[in-house]
Amino acid sequence: MYSTIEDALRGQVTGRVLVPGQDGYAEEAAGFNLAVRHRPAVIVAAEGAADVAAAVRLAAAHGLPVAVQSTGHGAVQAADGALLISTRAMREIVVDASARTAVIAAGCTWGEVIAAAAPYGLAPLCGSATGVGVVGFTLGGGIGPIARTFGFAADHVREITVVTGDGVVRTAGPGSEPDLFWALRGGKAGFGVVTSITVDLLPLTHLYGGGLFYAAEDAGRVLHAYRTWAGTLPEATTTSVALLRLPPLPELPPQLSGRFVVHLRVAHVGEGQEAEDLIAPMRAVAEPVLQAVGPLPYAAIDSIHQDPAGPMPVAERGVLLRELTAETVEALLAAAGPAVPAPLAVVEIRQLGGALAREPREPNAVGGRDAAFSLLAIGAPVPELMETAVPAAVRAVTEAAAPWATGGTQINFHGGALAPEELSRAWPAETLRRLAKLRDVYDPANLFRFGHVVPREG
């Protein structure tokens, strides 16, 4: 069967068709998350929407499920035995400066869009790491360093081109396939393979931001101060705070290398003095061991969170919090503080609210707008512990925060808990029912069943 579909694909697509053992197969299957290793039956390195459509039709005809990957940052389930559509060769970006939009092909990263938009004094609403793929981030909602000011990335989508389960290329927007357009923006996966997305660009060239690092012994003092300070901030300011266990790497500053530190991240859309006045209370809490906060060109937005750029094994789990109390802080310190010998790389609290809490002009399926904070735990990148100690440590963090949780998750930070009852937590009940019905419409054969897929009813 596989040789038959391989031959058929070679006759119908312009991109490379790769099977196990062939040169380039392993490289095309690999993604950022090294803890998830795909072993697909066949890979199509698509070069456009026509390739994707042909691949979907042939997969359906041969009874193969379909998976899709660009950068692989969001991989949570191995696409074994599937037809894997790799979109990373699809890299075209068209900026319309007068309309303040960009049409972005499915293989592009945010860094590439930033570079394309910058000459026009414009910028996309990207995530904290610009090496992440545009499509997966946006379909899951998309929370970035300036999210409280502008909302979710999904709130700024104009149009999406997608190949649905019948192999048809569709254009989804407010006036065409509006139900599909609603579902794709926040429904994450299970509706088709996106080939391009049109997004709004912001008239933004600079912001004020960066990070302050505090020593382990100041962790409690900083977290308690943060929970009260965050409530005083305007929507122009987006913040997060993370407990970091950093490896002993020579490229890290000596104040950070091999240490437990608390990393306060700040991004302010406005004047520098205003930002400094807002940050001042946190500077007074404890003396930072390292700090770099100031005016930033938008292209340097990575420097705020300083997320790892290279591939690594990732195990993570997230929950949404209705509040961050003194008791919440103490529970998190007991589960992941500097005195706990846990295999954790990051425990992050992001303040939500602001524009994230409001429905956009064109409503979408993004969940979690009612939450005040997001909590994310990421395990240490130790391959031999990825099936045992790491997931246990990650789970312990989210369980410690359970008394203050909303009961929901944000799908991009959901992690690898893929049971239907777990995935269902990412959307309000009414939204989930509507998404499930639309899955029946656009993927009745359940071709798209890998990863963060909306559970079907029943």
Short mmCIF file of C-alpha atoms in Angstrom, two decimals:
data_model
loop_
_atom_site.label_atom_id
_atom_site.label_comp_id
_atom_site.label_asym_id
_atom_site.label_seq_id
_atom_site.Cartn_x
_atom_site.Cartn_y
_atom_site.Cartn_z
CA MET A 1 0.00 0.00 0.00
CA TYR A 2 2.72 2.43 0.92
CA SER A 3 4.60 1.95 -2.34
CA THR A 4 1.34 2.55 -4.18
CA ILE A 5 0.69 5.85 -2.44
CA GLU A 6 4.34 6.80 -2.86
CA ASP A 7 4.11 6.29 -6.59
CA ALA A 8 0.82 8.17 -6.76
CA LEU A 9 2.23 11.08 -4.79
CA ARG A 10 5.28 11.36 -6.99
CA GLY A 11 2.99 11.70 -9.94
CA GLN A 12 0.81 14.40 -8.41
CA VAL A 13 2.95 16.69 -6.24
CA THR A 14 5.86 18.94 -7.11
CA GLY A 15 7.51 18.70 -3.68
CA ARG A 16 9.70 15.88 -2.46
CA VAL A 17 8.12 12.56 -1.48
CA LEU A 18 10.14 10.73 1.18
CA VAL A 19 9.81 7.26 2.71
CA PRO A 20 11.68 5.58 5.59
CA GLY A 21 15.33 4.94 4.81
CA GLN A 22 15.50 7.56 2.08
CA ASP A 23 17.96 10.47 2.27
CA GLY A 24 16.23 13.48 3.79
CA TYR A 25 13.42 11.52 5.47
CA ALA A 26 14.74 11.83 9.03
CA GLU A 27 15.58 15.52 8.63
CA GLU A 28 12.14 16.35 7.23
CA ALA A 29 10.38 14.41 10.00
CA ALA A 30 12.37 16.10 12.77
CA GLY A 31 11.00 19.09 14.66
CA PHE A 32 11.93 21.34 17.56
CA ASN A 33 10.56 19.00 20.24
CA LEU A 34 13.02 16.11 20.28
CA ALA A 35 10.83 14.20 22.73
CA VAL A 36 8.40 13.55 19.86
CA ARG A 37 9.93 11.59 16.98
CA HIS A 38 7.66 11.07 14.00
CA ARG A 39 7.85 7.84 12.00
CA PRO A 40 5.40 8.49 9.18
CA ALA A 41 4.77 6.04 6.40
CA VAL A 42 5.47 8.77 3.86
CA ILE A 43 6.33 12.47 3.91
CA VAL A 44 5.26 15.10 1.40
CA ALA A 45 7.46 18.21 1.52
CA ALA A 46 4.71 20.40 0.09
CA GLU A 47 5.55 23.40 -2.06
CA GLY A 48 2.05 24.86 -2.20
CA ALA A 49 -1.67 24.37 -1.65
CA ALA A 50 -1.97 22.08 -4.69
CA ASP A 51 0.58 19.67 -3.17
CA VAL A 52 -1.28 19.67 0.13
CA ALA A 53 -4.64 19.02 -1.55
CA ALA A 54 -3.26 16.13 -3.61
CA ALA A 55 -1.63 14.62 -0.52
CA VAL A 56 -4.84 14.81 1.52
CA ARG A 57 -6.90 13.21 -1.26
CA LEU A 58 -4.44 10.37 -1.72
CA ALA A 59 -4.15 9.78 2.03
CA ALA A 60 -7.93 9.45 2.24
CA ALA A 61 -8.02 7.08 -0.73
CA HIS A 62 -5.36 4.84 0.85
CA GLY A 63 -6.73 4.97 4.39
CA LEU A 64 -3.82 6.90 5.92
CA PRO A 65 -4.26 9.53 8.61
CA VAL A 66 -2.70 12.94 7.93
CA ALA A 67 -0.33 14.91 10.15
CA VAL A 68 1.20 18.30 9.46
CA GLN A 69 4.38 19.98 10.65
CA SER A 70 6.28 23.18 10.08
CA THR A 71 8.81 23.87 12.84
CA GLY A 72 7.56 21.17 15.20
CA HIS A 73 7.50 23.39 18.30
CA GLY A 74 4.02 22.21 19.19
CA ALA A 75 4.54 18.50 18.60
CA VAL A 76 2.90 16.40 21.31
CA GLN A 77 2.16 13.11 19.53
CA ALA A 78 4.23 11.02 17.13
CA ALA A 79 2.69 10.79 13.66
CA ASP A 80 3.61 7.12 13.27
CA GLY A 81 2.20 5.40 10.19
CA ALA A 82 0.73 8.65 8.86
CA LEU A 83 1.17 10.73 5.78
CA LEU A 84 3.12 13.69 7.15
CA ILE A 85 2.75 16.93 5.25
CA SER A 86 5.75 19.15 5.90
CA THR A 87 5.03 22.79 5.09
CA ARG A 88 8.50 24.16 5.85
CA ALA A 89 9.30 24.70 2.14
CA MET A 90 6.33 27.09 1.84
CA ARG A 91 8.00 30.39 2.76
CA GLU A 92 6.42 33.22 0.76
CA ILE A 93 5.44 36.42 2.59
CA VAL A 94 3.56 39.26 0.90
CA VAL A 95 3.27 42.51 2.85
CA ASP A 96 0.61 45.05 1.94
CA ALA A 97 1.83 48.17 3.71
CA SER A 98 -1.23 50.26 2.88
CA ALA A 99 -3.63 47.64 4.25
CA ARG A 100 -1.23 46.75 7.10
CA THR A 101 -1.51 43.05 6.38
CA ALA A 102 0.76 40.16 5.49
CA VAL A 103 -0.10 36.99 3.61
CA ILE A 104 2.10 34.32 5.14
CA ALA A 105 2.75 30.85 3.75
CA ALA A 106 2.47 27.95 6.17
CA GLY A 107 6.18 27.25 6.59
CA CYS A 108 7.16 30.72 7.79
CA THR A 109 8.41 31.65 11.23
CA TRP A 110 7.63 34.85 13.07
CA GLY A 111 11.21 36.02 12.64
CA GLU A 112 10.79 35.93 8.87
CA VAL A 113 7.56 37.93 9.06
CA ILE A 114 9.17 40.50 11.37
CA ALA A 115 12.00 40.95 8.87
CA ALA A 116 9.55 41.34 5.96
CA ALA A 117 7.35 43.87 7.78
CA ALA A 118 10.05 46.00 9.43
CA PRO A 119 10.98 48.08 6.34
CA TYR A 120 7.41 49.40 6.34
CA GLY A 121 7.41 50.32 10.03
CA LEU A 122 5.09 47.41 10.78
CA ALA A 123 5.23 44.29 12.93
CA PRO A 124 3.18 41.10 13.45
CA LEU A 125 1.72 40.07 16.81
CA CYS A 126 4.22 37.28 17.42
CA GLY A 127 5.12 34.97 20.27
CA SER A 128 7.97 35.13 22.74
CA ALA A 129 10.26 33.08 20.45
CA THR A 130 10.42 34.23 16.85
CA GLY A 131 11.67 30.86 15.59
CA VAL A 132 8.17 29.44 16.18
CA GLY A 133 5.97 28.80 13.15
CA VAL A 134 3.24 31.34 12.44
CA VAL A 135 0.39 28.93 11.70
CA GLY A 136 0.46 26.57 14.68
CA PHE A 137 0.93 29.45 17.11
CA THR A 138 -1.98 31.40 15.65
CA LEU A 139 -4.42 28.50 15.31
CA GLY A 140 -3.98 27.86 19.05
CA GLY A 141 -4.74 31.48 19.93
CA GLY A 142 -1.24 32.83 20.34
CA ILE A 143 -0.12 34.72 23.47
CA GLY A 144 2.99 36.86 23.00
CA PRO A 145 5.02 39.45 24.93
CA ILE A 146 2.55 42.29 24.19
CA ALA A 147 -0.65 40.24 24.38
CA ARG A 148 -2.36 42.26 27.11
CA THR A 149 -2.16 45.29 24.83
CA PHE A 150 -3.35 43.70 21.58
CA GLY A 151 -4.94 40.36 22.46
CA PHE A 152 -4.42 36.94 20.91
CA ALA A 153 -2.70 36.54 17.55
CA ALA A 154 -5.88 34.75 16.40
CA ASP A 155 -7.81 37.98 17.00
CA HIS A 156 -5.82 39.64 14.20
CA VAL A 157 -6.38 37.13 11.39
CA ARG A 158 -8.09 38.35 8.21
CA GLU A 159 -8.23 35.17 6.14
CA ILE A 160 -7.02 31.58 6.08
CA THR A 161 -6.44 29.24 3.15
CA VAL A 162 -6.91 25.64 4.22
CA VAL A 163 -7.25 22.16 2.71
CA THR A 164 -10.07 20.31 4.45
CA GLY A 165 -10.61 16.56 4.78
CA ASP A 166 -12.15 16.26 1.32
CA GLY A 167 -8.96 17.57 -0.29
CA VAL A 168 -10.57 20.87 -1.28
CA VAL A 169 -8.69 24.16 -0.98
CA ARG A 170 -10.95 26.63 0.82
CA THR A 171 -10.62 30.29 1.69
CA ALA A 172 -12.04 30.99 5.13
CA GLY A 173 -12.87 34.52 6.18
CA PRO A 174 -15.73 36.63 7.51
CA GLY A 175 -17.53 36.46 4.16
CA SER A 176 -16.50 32.98 3.01
CA GLU A 177 -16.76 29.80 5.09
CA PRO A 178 -17.39 31.88 8.24
CA ASP A 179 -17.95 28.82 10.47
CA LEU A 180 -14.64 27.33 9.40
CA PHE A 181 -12.96 30.72 9.89
CA TRP A 182 -14.34 30.87 13.43
CA ALA A 183 -13.16 27.33 14.24
CA LEU A 184 -9.64 27.64 12.83
CA ARG A 185 -8.87 30.67 15.00
CA GLY A 186 -8.50 28.97 18.36
CA GLY A 187 -9.68 25.44 17.48
CA LYS A 188 -6.03 24.51 16.84
CA ALA A 189 -6.20 21.21 14.88
CA GLY A 190 -8.55 18.75 13.22
CA PHE A 191 -10.13 20.95 10.56
CA GLY A 192 -7.57 20.77 7.77
CA VAL A 193 -4.09 21.77 6.69
CA VAL A 194 -3.55 25.53 6.56
CA THR A 195 -1.50 26.63 3.57
CA SER A 196 -1.49 30.40 4.16
CA ILE A 197 -2.79 32.93 6.63
CA THR A 198 -3.42 36.65 6.31
CA VAL A 199 -2.82 38.69 9.46
CA ASP A 200 -2.97 42.29 10.57
CA LEU A 201 0.31 44.12 11.08
CA LEU A 202 0.82 46.66 13.83
CA PRO A 203 2.34 50.13 13.26
CA LEU A 204 5.04 49.33 15.78
CA THR A 205 8.82 49.57 15.42
CA HIS A 206 9.97 49.68 19.06
CA LEU A 207 8.82 48.80 22.55
CA TYR A 208 10.29 49.08 26.02
CA GLY A 209 11.13 45.87 27.75
CA GLY A 210 13.48 43.16 28.81
CA GLY A 211 14.11 41.13 31.93
CA LEU A 212 15.30 41.27 35.52
CA PHE A 213 16.92 38.19 37.07
CA TYR A 214 16.83 37.62 40.82
CA ALA A 215 18.76 35.17 42.99
CA ALA A 216 17.22 31.97 44.33
CA GLU A 217 17.06 33.28 47.88
CA ASP A 218 14.79 36.11 46.71
CA ALA A 219 12.28 33.82 44.94
CA GLY A 220 9.55 34.05 47.57
CA ARG A 221 9.93 37.79 48.01
CA VAL A 222 9.77 38.39 44.24
CA LEU A 223 6.77 36.15 43.58
CA HIS A 224 4.75 37.65 46.42
CA ALA A 225 5.57 41.15 45.19
CA TYR A 226 4.69 40.17 41.62
CA ARG A 227 1.20 38.95 42.48
CA THR A 228 0.23 42.33 43.93
CA TRP A 229 2.23 44.45 41.48
CA ALA A 230 0.69 42.80 38.42
CA GLY A 231 -2.77 44.02 39.42
CA THR A 232 -1.61 47.65 39.22
CA LEU A 233 -0.41 47.48 35.61
CA PRO A 234 -2.15 49.07 32.60
CA GLU A 235 -2.98 47.14 29.45
CA ALA A 236 0.03 48.72 27.79
CA THR A 237 2.20 46.45 29.96
CA THR A 238 2.47 42.67 29.60
CA THR A 239 4.50 40.70 32.13
CA SER A 240 5.43 37.21 33.21
CA VAL A 241 7.66 35.71 35.87
CA ALA A 242 9.50 32.41 35.65
CA LEU A 243 11.42 30.14 37.96
CA LEU A 244 14.41 28.95 35.93
CA ARG A 245 16.86 26.15 36.59
CA LEU A 246 19.59 27.04 34.15
CA PRO A 247 22.24 24.57 32.98
CA PRO A 248 25.96 25.33 33.43
CA LEU A 249 26.64 26.60 29.93
CA PRO A 250 29.61 28.78 28.98
CA GLU A 251 27.44 31.00 26.76
CA LEU A 252 25.35 32.06 29.78
CA PRO A 253 26.46 35.00 31.95
CA PRO A 254 28.23 33.78 35.11
CA GLN A 255 25.43 35.24 37.27
CA LEU A 256 23.03 32.78 35.59
CA SER A 257 25.04 29.75 34.49
CA GLY A 258 24.10 26.65 36.49
CA ARG A 259 21.87 28.61 38.86
CA PHE A 260 18.27 28.81 39.99
CA VAL A 261 16.98 32.30 39.20
CA VAL A 262 13.70 34.17 39.02
CA HIS A 263 13.19 35.91 35.69
CA LEU A 264 10.77 38.84 35.54
CA ARG A 265 9.85 39.68 31.94
CA VAL A 266 8.33 43.04 30.98
CA ALA A 267 7.09 44.50 27.69
CA HIS A 268 5.58 47.97 27.58
CA VAL A 269 4.04 49.64 24.56
CA GLY A 270 4.61 53.29 25.39
CA GLU A 271 7.14 55.75 26.69
CA GLY A 272 10.32 54.59 28.39
CA GLN A 273 9.94 56.76 31.49
CA GLU A 274 6.41 55.51 31.99
CA ALA A 275 7.72 51.95 31.81
CA GLU A 276 10.54 52.66 34.27
CA ASP A 277 8.07 54.16 36.74
CA LEU A 278 5.93 51.03 36.46
CA ILE A 279 8.90 48.69 36.94
CA ALA A 280 10.37 50.61 39.88
CA PRO A 281 8.44 48.72 42.61
CA MET A 282 9.88 45.41 41.41
CA ARG A 283 13.42 46.81 41.30
CA ALA A 284 12.96 47.74 44.96
CA VAL A 285 11.89 44.26 46.05
CA ALA A 286 15.37 42.78 45.76
CA GLU A 287 18.63 43.54 43.98
CA PRO A 288 18.62 41.83 40.58
CA VAL A 289 21.70 39.76 39.82
CA LEU A 290 21.34 40.76 36.18
CA GLN A 291 19.05 43.13 34.35
CA ALA A 292 18.52 44.34 30.83
CA VAL A 293 15.45 46.52 30.40
CA GLY A 294 15.24 49.38 27.95
CA PRO A 295 14.10 50.44 24.50
CA LEU A 296 14.05 47.55 22.02
CA PRO A 297 13.59 47.38 18.28
CA TYR A 298 10.70 45.02 17.61
CA ALA A 299 13.12 42.64 15.92
CA ALA A 300 14.77 42.11 19.32
CA ILE A 301 11.55 40.93 21.00
CA ASP A 302 13.17 37.50 21.61
CA SER A 303 15.40 39.13 24.22
CA ILE A 304 12.48 39.61 26.62
CA HIS A 305 11.81 35.93 27.36
CA GLN A 306 15.12 34.54 26.05
CA ASP A 307 13.56 31.18 25.13
CA PRO A 308 15.92 28.46 23.85
CA ALA A 309 16.42 28.65 20.10
CA GLY A 310 17.72 25.14 19.37
CA PRO A 311 15.85 21.82 19.31
CA MET A 312 15.40 20.10 22.66
CA PRO A 313 13.17 17.46 24.27
CA VAL A 314 10.12 19.13 25.81
CA ALA A 315 7.52 17.88 28.26
CA GLU A 316 5.11 20.53 29.48
CA ARG A 317 1.75 21.06 31.09
CA GLY A 318 -0.29 24.20 31.62
CA VAL A 319 -3.34 25.38 33.53
CA LEU A 320 -5.23 28.64 33.79
CA LEU A 321 -5.62 30.43 37.11
CA ARG A 322 -8.54 32.58 38.23
CA GLU A 323 -6.28 34.35 40.76
CA LEU A 324 -2.77 34.40 42.15
CA THR A 325 -2.93 34.58 45.94
CA ALA A 326 -0.33 34.38 48.68
CA GLU A 327 -1.38 30.75 49.15
CA THR A 328 -0.90 30.08 45.43
CA VAL A 329 2.64 31.42 45.59
CA GLU A 330 3.49 29.30 48.62
CA ALA A 331 2.08 26.20 46.93
CA LEU A 332 4.17 26.80 43.82
CA LEU A 333 7.32 27.40 45.85
CA ALA A 334 6.69 24.14 47.70
CA ALA A 335 6.36 22.30 44.39
CA ALA A 336 9.04 24.05 42.34
CA GLY A 337 11.00 26.50 44.45
CA PRO A 338 14.79 26.56 44.82
CA ALA A 339 14.72 24.09 47.72
CA VAL A 340 12.96 21.43 45.61
CA PRO A 341 15.30 19.07 43.67
CA ALA A 342 12.87 18.68 40.76
CA PRO A 343 13.77 18.05 37.08
CA LEU A 344 12.11 21.26 35.93
CA ALA A 345 13.52 23.79 33.47
CA VAL A 346 10.84 26.48 33.71
CA VAL A 347 7.80 27.26 35.82
CA GLU A 348 6.19 30.33 34.32
CA ILE A 349 3.32 32.57 35.36
CA ARG A 350 1.96 34.89 32.67
CA GLN A 351 -0.44 37.67 33.52
CA LEU A 352 -3.47 37.63 31.23
CA GLY A 353 -6.43 40.01 31.14
CA GLY A 354 -6.48 43.27 29.23
CA ALA A 355 -7.17 42.77 25.55
CA LEU A 356 -6.89 38.99 26.03
CA ALA A 357 -10.14 39.06 28.01
CA ARG A 358 -12.18 40.71 25.26
CA GLU A 359 -13.83 39.11 22.24
CA PRO A 360 -12.39 40.42 18.96
CA ARG A 361 -14.40 42.19 16.28
CA GLU A 362 -14.75 38.85 14.49
CA PRO A 363 -15.50 36.27 17.23
CA ASN A 364 -13.36 33.14 17.28
CA ALA A 365 -12.96 29.85 19.16
CA VAL A 366 -10.10 30.92 21.46
CA GLY A 367 -10.64 29.63 24.99
CA GLY A 368 -9.40 30.88 28.34
CA ARG A 369 -10.41 34.53 28.10
CA ASP A 370 -11.78 34.39 31.64
CA ALA A 371 -8.43 33.56 33.26
CA ALA A 372 -6.26 36.00 35.19
CA PHE A 373 -2.99 34.08 34.83
CA SER A 374 -1.49 31.20 32.89
CA LEU A 375 0.75 28.69 34.64
CA LEU A 376 3.13 26.55 32.58
CA ALA A 377 5.61 23.95 33.80
CA ILE A 378 8.32 22.66 31.45
CA GLY A 379 10.48 19.70 32.37
CA ALA A 380 14.25 19.66 32.25
CA PRO A 381 15.53 18.49 28.83
CA VAL A 382 16.92 15.19 30.12
CA PRO A 383 16.04 12.48 27.57
CA GLU A 384 16.40 9.53 29.97
CA LEU A 385 13.87 11.09 32.37
CA MET A 386 11.27 12.13 29.78
CA GLU A 387 9.01 9.16 30.48
CA THR A 388 9.32 9.11 34.27
CA ALA A 389 10.58 11.84 36.59
CA VAL A 390 10.04 14.79 34.25
CA PRO A 391 6.29 14.33 33.62
CA ALA A 392 5.77 13.62 37.33
CA ALA A 393 7.50 16.88 38.29
CA VAL A 394 5.55 18.85 35.70
CA ARG A 395 2.27 17.36 36.88
CA ALA A 396 3.12 18.14 40.50
CA VAL A 397 3.35 21.85 39.69
CA THR A 398 -0.06 22.08 38.04
CA GLU A 399 -1.66 19.93 40.73
CA ALA A 400 -0.25 22.24 43.40
CA ALA A 401 -2.08 25.15 41.77
CA ALA A 402 -5.37 23.25 41.32
CA PRO A 403 -7.27 25.07 44.11
CA TRP A 404 -6.86 28.34 42.20
CA ALA A 405 -7.36 26.99 38.67
CA THR A 406 -10.30 27.85 36.43
CA GLY A 407 -10.56 24.23 35.30
CA GLY A 408 -9.49 25.24 31.80
CA THR A 409 -6.29 25.32 29.77
CA GLN A 410 -4.98 27.41 26.89
CA ILE A 411 -4.45 24.96 24.04
CA ASN A 412 -0.98 26.19 23.02
CA PHE A 413 0.15 25.62 26.63
CA HIS A 414 -1.92 22.51 27.22
CA GLY A 415 0.90 19.98 26.93
CA GLY A 416 0.73 16.30 26.08
CA ALA A 417 -2.43 15.26 27.99
CA LEU A 418 -4.41 14.10 24.93
CA ALA A 419 -7.30 12.14 26.43
CA PRO A 420 -10.62 13.66 25.23
CA GLU A 421 -11.59 14.74 28.74
CA GLU A 422 -8.26 16.55 29.08
CA LEU A 423 -8.37 18.27 25.70
CA SER A 424 -11.96 19.35 26.31
CA ARG A 425 -10.73 21.63 29.08
CA ALA A 426 -9.25 24.00 26.49
CA TRP A 427 -12.63 25.40 25.44
CA PRO A 428 -15.88 26.47 27.10
CA ALA A 429 -18.62 23.83 26.77
CA GLU A 430 -20.63 25.71 24.15
CA THR A 431 -17.53 26.42 22.07
CA LEU A 432 -16.47 22.78 22.32
CA ARG A 433 -19.85 21.53 21.08
CA ARG A 434 -19.73 23.85 18.08
CA LEU A 435 -16.16 22.86 17.27
CA ALA A 436 -17.02 19.15 17.45
CA LYS A 437 -19.92 19.60 15.01
CA LEU A 438 -17.69 21.48 12.60
CA ARG A 439 -15.09 18.71 12.75
CA ASP A 440 -17.80 16.36 11.50
CA VAL A 441 -18.43 18.74 8.61
CA TYR A 442 -14.84 19.40 7.54
CA ASP A 443 -13.13 16.13 8.50
CA PRO A 444 -15.84 13.44 8.61
CA ALA A 445 -13.30 10.63 8.00
CA ASN A 446 -11.14 11.79 10.95
CA LEU A 447 -8.01 12.12 8.81
CA PHE A 448 -6.57 14.84 11.04
CA ARG A 449 -6.31 13.07 14.39
CA PHE A 450 -2.83 13.86 15.71
CA GLY A 451 -2.01 16.34 18.45
CA HIS A 452 -4.32 18.95 19.92
CA VAL A 453 -7.43 17.88 18.03
CA VAL A 454 -10.91 18.90 19.16
CA PRO A 455 -12.60 15.77 20.62
CA ARG A 456 -15.65 14.54 18.78
CA GLU A 457 -18.98 14.42 20.59
CA GLY A 458 -19.78 11.12 22.27
#
